[in-house]
Coordinates of C-alpha atoms in Angstrom, one line a residue:
M24 CA -13.0 19.8 22.3
D25 CA -14.6 16.2 21.6
I26 CA -12.9 14.8 24.7
G27 CA -14.6 11.6 23.6
K28 CA -12.0 11.1 21.7
R29 CA -9.6 10.4 24.8
V30 CA -10.8 6.8 25.4
S31 CA -7.8 3.9 24.0
T32 CA -7.9 2.0 22.3
D33 CA -6.4 -0.1 24.2
M34 CA -10.0 -0.9 25.8
L35 CA -11.4 -2.0 22.5
T36 CA -8.4 -4.9 23.0
A37 CA -9.2 -5.8 26.9
V38 CA -13.0 -6.5 25.5
V39 CA -11.8 -9.0 22.7
A40 CA -9.7 -10.1 25.5
A41 CA -11.7 -10.9 27.7
L42 CA -14.3 -12.7 25.7
F43 CA -11.8 -14.9 25.1
V44 CA -11.9 -15.6 28.6
M45 CA -14.9 -16.2 28.6
L46 CA -15.0 -19.0 26.2
G47 CA -12.1 -20.5 27.7
Y48 CA -9.8 -21.1 25.6
G49 CA -9.7 -17.3 23.1
T50 CA -12.1 -16.9 21.0
A51 CA -15.8 -16.8 19.3
A52 CA -18.2 -18.5 17.3
Q53 CA -20.5 -21.1 15.2
S54 CA -23.8 -21.6 12.9
G55 CA -27.3 -19.9 11.3
E56 CA -28.3 -17.4 8.8
T57 CA -28.6 -13.7 8.7
P58 CA -30.2 -12.6 6.1
V59 CA -27.8 -9.3 6.5
L60 CA -24.6 -11.8 5.7
N61 CA -26.1 -12.8 1.9
S62 CA -26.1 -9.0 0.5
I63 CA -23.0 -8.3 2.5
F64 CA -20.8 -10.8 3.1
T65 CA -20.6 -12.6 0.1
D66 CA -19.4 -12.3 -3.8
S67 CA -22.9 -12.5 -6.0
A68 CA -21.2 -14.1 -8.9
R69 CA -19.1 -17.0 -6.8
G70 CA -21.2 -16.8 -3.2
A71 CA -17.3 -17.0 -1.5
P72 CA -16.8 -14.4 0.7
R73 CA -14.5 -12.1 0.1
D74 CA -12.9 -8.8 2.2
T75 CA -11.3 -7.4 -1.2
P76 CA -12.0 -7.8 -4.5
L77 CA -10.0 -10.4 -6.7
L78 CA -7.7 -9.0 -9.1
A79 CA -6.9 -12.3 -11.9
T80 CA -4.1 -11.6 -14.0
A81 CA -3.6 -13.1 -17.3
S82 CA 0.0 -13.8 -16.4
R83 CA 2.2 -16.3 -14.3
I84 CA 4.2 -14.0 -12.5
G85 CA 1.2 -11.1 -12.4
N86 CA -1.3 -14.3 -10.3
Y87 CA 2.1 -14.7 -8.5
L88 CA 2.8 -11.0 -7.2
A89 CA -0.7 -10.5 -6.3
G90 CA -1.5 -13.7 -4.3
S91 CA 1.8 -13.1 -2.5
Y92 CA 0.6 -9.7 -2.2
A93 CA -2.6 -11.0 -0.6
M94 CA -1.3 -13.8 1.5
K95 CA 0.3 -11.1 3.4
N96 CA -2.2 -8.7 4.2
R97 CA -4.0 -12.4 4.8
D98 CA -6.8 -12.3 2.8
F99 CA -7.1 -15.8 2.1
S100 CA -9.3 -16.0 -0.5
A101 CA -8.0 -14.0 -3.0
A102 CA -4.7 -15.6 -2.1
S103 CA -5.6 -18.8 -3.1
D104 CA -7.1 -18.7 -6.0
L105 CA -4.2 -16.1 -7.1
L106 CA -1.8 -19.0 -6.6
K107 CA -3.8 -21.7 -8.0
R108 CA -4.0 -20.0 -11.6
A109 CA -0.2 -19.2 -11.0
L110 CA 0.7 -22.5 -10.1
E111 CA -1.7 -24.2 -13.6
V112 CA 0.9 -22.2 -15.6
D113 CA 4.5 -24.5 -14.0
P114 CA 2.7 -27.4 -11.6
T115 CA 6.4 -28.1 -11.1
D116 CA 7.2 -25.7 -8.5
T117 CA 7.4 -26.8 -6.0
A118 CA 7.5 -23.2 -3.7
L119 CA 4.9 -21.8 -5.0
L120 CA 3.1 -25.5 -4.4
R121 CA 3.3 -25.1 -0.9
Q122 CA 2.7 -21.1 -0.7
A123 CA -1.0 -22.4 -2.6
F124 CA -0.8 -25.5 0.3
I125 CA -1.1 -22.6 3.0
A126 CA -3.9 -20.4 1.2
K127 CA -5.8 -23.0 0.6
I128 CA -5.7 -24.6 3.9
S129 CA -6.3 -20.8 5.9
D130 CA -9.1 -20.6 3.5
G131 CA -10.5 -23.5 4.6
N132 CA -10.2 -25.2 1.8
V133 CA -9.1 -28.2 2.8
D134 CA -9.9 -31.2 0.4
E135 CA -7.2 -29.3 -2.5
A136 CA -4.9 -29.0 0.4
V137 CA -5.1 -32.5 0.5
A138 CA -4.3 -32.9 -2.8
M139 CA -1.2 -30.5 -2.8
A140 CA -0.2 -31.8 0.4
R141 CA 0.1 -35.4 -0.9
L142 CA 2.5 -33.3 -4.4
I143 CA 4.9 -31.9 -1.4
V144 CA 5.4 -34.9 0.7
D145 CA 6.6 -36.6 -1.6
R146 CA 8.5 -34.0 -3.2
N147 CA 10.2 -33.0 0.1
G148 CA 9.1 -35.7 2.3
N149 CA 10.3 -33.0 5.8
T150 CA 6.9 -31.2 5.6
P151 CA 5.5 -31.6 8.8
I152 CA 2.3 -28.9 7.8
E153 CA 1.7 -30.9 4.8
R154 CA 1.9 -34.2 6.9
L155 CA -0.3 -33.1 9.5
A156 CA -2.9 -32.7 6.2
L157 CA -2.3 -36.5 5.3
V158 CA -3.2 -37.9 8.4
V159 CA -6.1 -35.4 8.9
G160 CA -7.8 -36.3 5.3
A161 CA -7.3 -40.1 6.3
I162 CA -8.9 -39.6 9.3
K163 CA -11.8 -37.6 7.7
K164 CA -11.8 -41.5 5.0
G165 CA -11.7 -43.3 8.4
D166 CA -8.0 -44.6 7.4
F167 CA -6.6 -45.0 11.0
A168 CA -3.9 -47.7 9.5
T169 CA -2.7 -44.7 7.1
A170 CA -2.8 -42.3 9.2
D171 CA -1.0 -43.7 11.8
A172 CA 1.6 -44.2 8.7
Q173 CA 1.9 -40.9 8.6
L174 CA 2.1 -40.6 12.5
A175 CA 4.9 -42.8 13.1
K176 CA 7.2 -40.5 10.5
F177 CA 7.2 -37.4 13.1
P178 CA 10.0 -36.7 15.4
N179 CA 9.7 -37.5 18.6
R180 CA 10.9 -33.7 19.8
G181 CA 9.6 -29.6 19.4
F182 CA 7.1 -29.3 18.5
S183 CA 6.7 -32.8 16.9
G184 CA 6.6 -34.3 20.0
F185 CA 4.0 -32.3 21.6
M186 CA 1.3 -33.1 18.8
K187 CA 2.4 -36.9 18.0
P188 CA 1.3 -38.1 21.5
L189 CA -3.1 -36.7 21.2
L190 CA -3.1 -37.7 17.5
R191 CA -1.8 -40.9 17.8
A192 CA -4.1 -41.8 21.0
W193 CA -6.9 -41.3 19.0
T194 CA -5.8 -43.0 16.1
L195 CA -5.1 -46.4 17.9
V196 CA -8.4 -46.1 19.6
G197 CA -9.6 -46.1 15.9
L198 CA -7.3 -49.3 15.0
G199 CA -9.5 -50.7 17.6
R200 CA -6.4 -50.8 19.8
G201 CA -8.2 -48.2 22.4
D202 CA -5.8 -50.7 24.8
E203 CA -3.0 -49.0 24.1
A204 CA -3.7 -45.2 23.5
I205 CA -3.3 -43.9 27.3
A206 CA -0.3 -45.5 26.7
A207 CA 0.6 -43.6 24.0
L208 CA -0.3 -40.4 25.6
E209 CA 2.9 -41.2 28.2
P210 CA 5.0 -38.4 27.1
L211 CA 2.6 -35.7 27.8
R212 CA 2.4 -36.3 31.3
S213 CA 6.0 -35.3 32.8
Q214 CA 5.8 -32.2 30.3
T215 CA 5.1 -29.1 32.1
G216 CA 2.1 -27.1 31.0
L217 CA 0.2 -30.6 29.8
R218 CA -0.1 -32.3 32.3
V219 CA -4.2 -30.9 31.9
L220 CA -3.7 -32.2 28.2
Y221 CA -2.6 -35.5 28.8
E222 CA -5.4 -36.2 32.1
L223 CA -8.5 -34.4 29.9
H224 CA -7.5 -36.6 27.2
A225 CA -6.3 -39.8 29.1
A226 CA -10.5 -39.6 30.0
L227 CA -11.6 -39.1 27.2
V228 CA -10.5 -41.8 25.8
S229 CA -11.2 -44.1 29.1
D230 CA -14.9 -42.7 28.4
L231 CA -15.2 -44.2 24.7
N232 CA -14.0 -47.1 26.2
G233 CA -16.7 -47.6 28.5
R234 CA -13.8 -47.5 31.6
S235 CA -15.7 -45.2 33.7
D236 CA -14.0 -44.9 36.7
E237 CA -10.4 -44.2 34.9
A238 CA -12.3 -41.5 33.6
V239 CA -13.1 -39.6 36.1
R240 CA -9.7 -40.0 38.2
H241 CA -8.6 -38.3 35.0
Y242 CA -11.0 -35.7 35.1
E243 CA -10.4 -35.0 38.4
L244 CA -6.5 -35.1 38.1
A245 CA -7.5 -32.0 35.0
R246 CA -9.8 -30.3 37.4
D247 CA -6.9 -30.5 39.7
N248 CA -3.8 -29.6 37.7
A249 CA -5.2 -26.8 36.9
R250 CA -4.9 -23.2 38.5
R251 CA -8.8 -22.8 37.0
P252 CA -10.6 -25.7 35.7
T253 CA -10.5 -24.7 31.5
L254 CA -14.2 -25.0 29.7
R255 CA -13.2 -28.3 28.1
V256 CA -12.4 -30.0 31.2
V257 CA -15.4 -29.1 33.3
Q258 CA -17.8 -29.6 29.9
G259 CA -16.1 -33.2 29.8
L260 CA -16.2 -33.9 33.2
G261 CA -19.9 -32.4 33.8
R262 CA -20.8 -34.6 30.9
H263 CA -19.4 -37.7 32.4
Y264 CA -21.3 -37.1 35.7
E265 CA -24.7 -36.1 34.0
V266 CA -23.8 -40.0 32.3
A267 CA -23.8 -41.1 35.2
G268 CA -26.5 -40.3 36.6
E269 CA -24.3 -37.6 39.0
K270 CA -26.9 -35.4 38.8
Q271 CA -25.6 -33.0 41.7
K272 CA -22.0 -33.5 41.1
A273 CA -22.4 -32.0 37.1
G274 CA -24.4 -29.4 39.7
A275 CA -22.3 -27.7 41.4
L276 CA -19.0 -28.2 39.0
Y277 CA -21.2 -26.1 36.7
R278 CA -22.3 -23.7 39.3
A279 CA -18.7 -23.4 40.8
Y280 CA -17.0 -22.5 36.8
L281 CA -20.4 -20.2 36.7
S282 CA -19.4 -18.0 39.7
E283 CA -15.9 -17.3 38.4
N284 CA -17.3 -17.3 34.5
P285 CA -21.0 -15.8 34.7
D286 CA -21.3 -15.0 31.1
S287 CA -20.7 -18.9 30.1
V288 CA -23.6 -19.2 28.1
V289 CA -22.6 -22.6 27.6
L290 CA -22.6 -23.8 31.1
Q291 CA -25.7 -22.1 31.1
L292 CA -27.4 -24.4 29.5
A293 CA -26.1 -26.6 30.9
L294 CA -27.5 -26.1 33.4
Q295 CA -30.6 -25.9 31.6
R296 CA -30.4 -29.5 30.3
L297 CA -29.6 -30.9 33.7
E298 CA -33.2 -29.5 35.9
K299 CA -34.9 -31.0 32.5
G300 CA -32.9 -34.4 33.0
E301 CA -32.1 -34.9 29.6
K302 CA -28.4 -36.6 29.3
P303 CA -25.9 -35.2 27.2
L304 CA -23.7 -37.6 24.8
F305 CA -19.9 -37.6 26.2
M306 CA -18.1 -34.8 25.1
V307 CA -15.8 -37.0 22.3
A308 CA -18.2 -39.7 20.9
S309 CA -15.3 -41.1 18.2
P310 CA -11.7 -41.1 17.5
Q311 CA -12.3 -38.8 14.8
E312 CA -13.9 -36.7 17.0
G313 CA -11.1 -37.0 19.7
I314 CA -8.0 -36.2 16.9
A315 CA -10.3 -32.8 16.4
E316 CA -10.2 -32.2 20.1
A317 CA -7.1 -32.7 20.5
L318 CA -6.5 -30.5 17.1
F319 CA -8.5 -27.9 19.1
N320 CA -6.6 -27.7 22.1
I321 CA -3.7 -27.9 20.2
A322 CA -5.2 -23.9 18.4
S323 CA -6.6 -22.6 21.3
T324 CA -2.7 -23.5 22.9
M325 CA -0.7 -21.5 19.5
T326 CA -3.9 -18.5 20.1
R327 CA -2.2 -17.4 23.2
E328 CA 0.9 -17.7 22.2
N329 CA 0.4 -15.8 19.4
S330 CA 0.9 -17.9 16.8
A331 CA -2.4 -16.6 14.4
Q332 CA -1.6 -18.0 11.0
L333 CA -0.5 -21.8 12.4
A334 CA -3.4 -21.3 15.0
L335 CA -5.8 -21.0 12.3
I336 CA -4.3 -23.4 10.4
Y337 CA -5.3 -25.6 13.2
G338 CA -8.4 -24.6 13.3
R339 CA -9.2 -24.9 9.8
L340 CA -8.7 -29.0 10.1
V341 CA -10.8 -28.7 13.3
T342 CA -13.5 -27.8 11.0
Y343 CA -13.0 -30.2 8.3
L344 CA -12.5 -32.9 10.4
R345 CA -15.9 -31.6 12.7
G346 CA -18.5 -30.0 11.0
E347 CA -20.2 -29.6 14.1
F348 CA -17.8 -27.9 16.9
D349 CA -19.9 -24.5 17.7
L350 CA -16.6 -23.7 20.3
A351 CA -13.9 -24.4 16.5
D352 CA -15.7 -22.1 14.2
M353 CA -15.1 -19.5 17.1
L354 CA -11.5 -20.1 17.2
V355 CA -11.2 -19.4 13.6
A356 CA -14.2 -17.1 13.2
G357 CA -11.8 -14.5 16.2
L358 CA -8.4 -15.7 14.6
L359 CA -9.8 -14.1 11.2
E360 CA -11.2 -11.6 12.8
S361 CA -7.9 -10.4 15.4
M362 CA -6.2 -10.7 11.1
D363 CA -9.1 -7.5 10.3
R364 CA -10.2 -10.2 8.0
H365 CA -13.8 -8.8 9.3
A366 CA -15.8 -10.1 6.3
N367 CA -14.5 -14.1 6.2
A368 CA -14.9 -14.0 9.9
A369 CA -18.4 -12.8 9.6
V370 CA -19.4 -16.0 7.2
V371 CA -17.8 -18.1 9.8
Y372 CA -19.7 -16.3 13.0
G373 CA -22.6 -17.1 10.2
K374 CA -22.6 -20.7 10.0
I375 CA -23.8 -21.4 13.6
A376 CA -27.2 -22.1 14.5
A377 CA -30.3 -20.2 15.9
T378 CA -30.7 -23.6 18.2
S379 CA -26.9 -23.1 19.6
P380 CA -25.6 -21.0 23.2
L381 CA -23.1 -19.5 21.2
Y382 CA -25.1 -18.1 18.6
W383 CA -26.2 -14.8 20.0
S384 CA -22.3 -14.4 20.7
A385 CA -22.3 -14.6 17.0
Q386 CA -24.2 -12.7 16.0
L387 CA -23.2 -9.5 18.2
R388 CA -19.4 -10.6 16.5
I389 CA -21.7 -10.4 13.3
A390 CA -22.4 -6.9 14.7
G391 CA -18.6 -5.5 15.0
N392 CA -17.1 -7.1 12.0
L393 CA -20.4 -5.0 9.7
E394 CA -19.4 -2.1 11.8
A395 CA -15.7 -2.4 11.4
M396 CA -16.1 -2.4 7.8
D397 CA -18.3 0.8 8.0
R398 CA -21.4 -0.8 7.9
D399 CA -22.7 0.7 11.2
D400 CA -26.4 0.7 9.6
D401 CA -26.4 -3.1 9.0
A402 CA -25.2 -3.5 12.3
V403 CA -27.8 -1.7 14.1
V404 CA -30.5 -3.4 11.8
L405 CA -29.1 -6.6 13.5
L406 CA -28.3 -5.8 17.3
R407 CA -31.9 -4.3 16.9
K408 CA -33.0 -7.8 16.3
L409 CA -31.0 -9.0 18.6
A410 CA -32.3 -6.6 21.1
T411 CA -35.9 -8.6 20.5
Q412 CA -35.2 -11.6 20.4
F413 CA -33.4 -12.0 23.9
P414 CA -34.9 -9.0 25.4
E415 CA -33.2 -11.1 28.9
R416 CA -29.5 -9.9 27.4
P417 CA -28.0 -6.5 27.6
D418 CA -25.1 -6.7 25.2
P419 CA -27.2 -6.4 22.0
L420 CA -27.9 -2.9 23.7
V421 CA -24.5 -2.5 25.2
S422 CA -23.1 -2.7 22.0
L423 CA -26.1 -0.2 20.2
G424 CA -25.0 2.0 22.3
D425 CA -21.8 2.1 21.3
I426 CA -22.3 2.0 17.6
F427 CA -24.5 5.6 18.6
R428 CA -21.4 6.7 20.4
S429 CA -18.8 6.7 18.2
N430 CA -21.3 8.0 15.0
K431 CA -21.6 10.8 17.7
R432 CA -26.2 10.4 18.2
Y433 CA -25.4 10.5 21.7
E434 CA -29.1 10.3 22.8
E435 CA -29.8 6.8 21.1
S436 CA -26.5 6.2 22.5
V437 CA -27.6 7.1 26.1
D438 CA -31.5 5.3 25.7
A439 CA -29.2 1.9 24.5
Y440 CA -27.1 2.0 27.5
D441 CA -30.0 2.7 29.8
R442 CA -31.4 0.1 28.5
A443 CA -29.1 -2.3 28.5
L444 CA -28.6 -1.3 32.9
K445 CA -32.8 -1.5 33.2
V446 CA -31.8 -5.4 32.0
I447 CA -28.6 -6.0 34.2
G448 CA -30.3 -5.1 36.9
D449 CA -27.3 -4.9 40.0
I450 CA -24.5 -3.4 38.9
D451 CA -21.3 -5.2 39.7
Q452 CA -17.4 -4.7 39.0
R453 CA -17.6 -6.1 35.8
H454 CA -20.2 -3.2 34.5
W455 CA -17.4 -0.3 35.3
T456 CA -17.3 -0.1 31.0
L457 CA -21.1 0.4 30.9
L458 CA -21.1 3.7 33.1
Y459 CA -18.0 4.8 31.6
S460 CA -19.4 4.7 28.7
R461 CA -22.8 6.1 29.4
G462 CA -21.1 9.2 31.6
I463 CA -19.0 9.6 28.3
S464 CA -22.6 10.8 25.8
L465 CA -24.1 12.4 29.4
E466 CA -21.1 14.5 29.0
R467 CA -20.8 15.1 25.6
L468 CA -24.5 16.2 26.0
N469 CA -24.1 18.4 28.4
R470 CA -25.5 16.8 30.9
W471 CA -22.5 16.4 33.4
P472 CA -24.3 16.1 37.1
R473 CA -26.1 12.2 35.4
A474 CA -22.0 12.1 33.5
E475 CA -20.5 13.2 36.9
Q476 CA -22.3 10.3 38.9
D477 CA -21.3 7.5 36.3
F478 CA -17.8 8.1 36.1
Q479 CA -17.9 8.2 39.8
K480 CA -20.1 4.8 40.1
A481 CA -17.6 3.7 37.5
L482 CA -14.4 4.2 40.0
E483 CA -16.1 3.0 43.2
L484 CA -16.4 -0.5 41.0
N485 CA -13.0 0.3 39.9
P486 CA -11.2 2.4 41.7
E487 CA -7.3 2.0 39.9
Q488 CA -9.1 1.9 36.1
P489 CA -6.8 5.1 34.6
Y490 CA -9.3 5.6 31.5
V491 CA -12.1 6.6 34.2
L492 CA -9.2 8.6 36.0
N493 CA -8.5 10.2 33.1
Y494 CA -11.6 11.6 32.1
L495 CA -13.1 12.3 35.3
G496 CA -10.1 14.0 36.2
Y497 CA -10.0 15.8 32.4
S498 CA -13.3 16.5 32.6
W499 CA -13.1 18.3 36.0
V500 CA -10.3 20.2 34.7
D501 CA -12.0 20.9 31.2
Q502 CA -14.7 23.0 33.2
G503 CA -12.1 24.9 35.7
I504 CA -13.3 23.0 38.2
N505 CA -11.8 20.6 41.5
L506 CA -7.9 21.1 39.7
Q507 CA -6.2 20.0 42.9
E508 CA -8.5 16.3 43.2
A509 CA -8.0 16.1 39.1
R510 CA -4.3 16.6 39.7
R511 CA -4.2 13.7 42.3
M512 CA -6.3 12.0 39.8
I513 CA -4.6 12.5 36.3
E514 CA -1.1 12.1 38.4
R515 CA -2.4 7.9 39.0
A516 CA -3.7 8.1 35.3
V517 CA -0.1 8.8 34.3
E518 CA 1.5 6.2 36.7
L519 CA -0.6 3.5 35.3
R520 CA -0.4 4.5 31.7
P521 CA 2.4 6.0 31.1
D522 CA 2.8 5.5 27.6
D523 CA -0.6 7.0 26.8
G524 CA -0.7 10.7 25.2
Y525 CA -3.7 11.3 25.9
I526 CA -3.3 10.5 29.6
V527 CA -0.2 12.8 29.7
D528 CA -1.9 15.9 27.9
S529 CA -4.5 15.7 30.7
L530 CA -1.6 16.4 33.4
G531 CA 0.0 18.7 31.5
W532 CA -3.4 20.7 30.9
V533 CA -3.9 20.9 34.3
L534 CA -0.7 21.9 35.2
Y535 CA -1.4 24.2 32.5
R536 CA -5.0 25.4 34.0
L537 CA -3.4 25.3 37.4
R538 CA -0.1 28.0 35.9
D539 CA 2.5 25.1 36.4
F540 CA 3.2 26.9 32.6
D541 CA 6.7 25.4 33.0
G542 CA 5.6 21.8 34.4
A543 CA 2.8 22.6 31.2
V544 CA 5.5 22.6 28.9
A545 CA 7.3 19.5 29.7
E546 CA 4.3 17.1 29.7
L547 CA 2.6 18.4 26.3
E548 CA 6.0 17.7 24.4
R549 CA 5.7 14.1 26.1
A550 CA 2.0 13.8 24.6
V551 CA 2.8 15.1 21.4
E552 CA 5.8 13.1 20.7
L553 CA 3.3 9.4 21.8
R554 CA 0.0 11.1 19.6
P555 CA 1.8 13.7 16.8
Q556 CA -1.1 13.4 15.2
D557 CA -3.7 14.6 17.4
P558 CA -5.1 18.2 17.0
T559 CA -6.1 19.0 20.0
I560 CA -2.6 17.8 22.1
N561 CA -1.0 20.2 19.8
D562 CA -3.1 22.9 20.2
H563 CA -2.7 22.3 24.1
L564 CA 1.0 22.3 23.5
G565 CA 0.8 25.8 21.6
D566 CA -1.1 27.6 24.3
A567 CA 1.4 26.2 26.7
Y568 CA 4.3 27.7 24.2
W569 CA 2.7 30.9 24.5
R570 CA 2.6 31.2 28.1
V571 CA 6.2 30.2 28.7
G572 CA 7.5 33.3 25.9
R573 CA 8.1 31.1 23.3
R574 CA 5.2 32.4 20.7
N575 CA 6.4 31.4 17.2
E576 CA 6.2 27.8 18.3
A577 CA 3.3 29.0 19.8
R578 CA 2.2 29.5 16.2
F579 CA 3.7 26.6 14.6
Q580 CA 1.8 24.1 17.0
W581 CA -1.2 26.1 16.3
I582 CA -1.1 26.6 12.7
R583 CA 0.0 22.2 13.0
A584 CA -3.5 22.2 14.8
L585 CA -5.8 23.9 12.2
A586 CA -3.9 21.3 9.5
L587 CA -4.6 18.1 11.4
K588 CA -8.1 18.9 11.2
P589 CA -9.5 19.6 14.7
D590 CA -13.3 19.6 15.6
E591 CA -15.1 22.4 13.2
E592 CA -15.9 24.4 16.7
Q593 CA -12.4 23.9 17.3
I594 CA -11.1 25.9 14.0
P595 CA -12.4 29.5 14.7
V596 CA -10.8 29.3 18.5
I597 CA -7.9 28.0 16.7
E598 CA -7.5 31.0 14.3
K599 CA -8.6 33.9 16.8
K600 CA -5.8 32.5 18.7
L601 CA -2.9 33.1 15.4
R602 CA -5.0 36.0 15.2
D603 CA -4.5 37.7 18.3
G604 CA -2.5 35.5 21.0
L605 CA -3.7 34.8 23.9
P606 CA -5.3 37.0 26.5
A607 CA -2.6 37.9 29.8
G608 CA -3.8 36.4 32.5
R609 CA -6.7 33.9 31.2
A610 CA -5.1 30.8 31.7
Q611 CA -8.0 28.8 33.1
K612 CA -10.4 30.4 30.6
D613 CA -8.0 29.1 27.5
S614 CA -9.0 26.1 24.0

């Protein structure tokens, strides 16, 4: 059996979450062209990113239904075109106009969305997203008076009570009334969880107003009022120190952040800048950039609260206002990726320039999206290029190893992991996943001594990791060795992940090998409930049923296992059991 299939999907979720944390907010990347992108991610006739083909119809209702379906599937490019076509037939349909507006802005076509927003607000004034689009449209043109007039119509409660003070402070700066801006932020100061935003934007406004002492006071309060300072607070305060010539303070701040976030390439570049004696600009250099920063902060908050659609809209407004904002592009691309819009996500990641500190991260995510689109060969080409381009970074090699492993190219997988570990040098706790992954490939190559060493080292680094406990324990069970220790490890894994069908199956199987057949039946029945479509688990349950005398149920489970398409080498084994049953007294040799 292929126990490589036992890697839980929870691991992918954990890896993505780790990337978000690494960036300091919640997503990933920006600019630079990738040859792979040009042929893969664009519609040749229209040059537009496309995950699925555009299927327009001749009728209004057909385009409306197709557009609504596209919106449901988060295909904003298709929805934008289809709903616009439906709207051309009946431009008076306000509900359809609003749906088309949401599609346009989600697709990043903010100019058209702003024009639609104007019509919607004229017909129905109580439309906060549309009114926000008008504010952003006015700011883009430098018309701060119109933006301020629109903001005045927002209520001072609910979500608007959180957003309005941030945006109004910056419109006041744009109107030349910077002295009033800090007072406009005051409603945020006493709200739970918003004190950091108040202090950060008070600091940014003070920097832009030339009030250095006030700026540093607010920055340091923003730093000290959070359990851990966010990336943006550290960037803002660090840049303030650098501009003020306080290099030691800036260096200490960056190094403290990097000690807890060692993969933060943004601050690694900041340290390099500091060593060269180059002075940066302030993090926000204009009122327009201040509005973009405020919207970015709001969008980042929404990603953590799982409001992906709204976060995407705010992210699109940010990139519309401030074109070169790598973290915002990473946010937008990551949101699209989370919606399974892999081609669209890759296009946004592809915007990030080769000169950006986030370029390599963006390119890695492009490779990940290629893999998600079943374009593994293209992903391998890109990752090999990145491994050559960034020889000091292990990430492309790790991703190469993962792709090779998922394609059962285990020799190449081990080679890639070996090279990655050589680049890393001294490993620490966070590298347990790499050892675990290499261990899986080695086990599949029947190089058990090396595989066992990797699993044991991974457990040494992370003793309570349920997937490593399960994989090592199950491997021992499969070999009929260390059964009592394997049982202890797997029982702990089940305690940590009680609803993981693969891990529960492992517990059932170790009980089976220890000839506790009644206990095995109970656990394997639960495993089948959790993972009903897994052929191996169904096969195991069949064996356990046979051993407790439930022969008809055993044959039913074996037939079901065959119907679920097990690995090729398992088919004759299961077919033999259907013909002959299980031999007496050989529980440790079954399956």
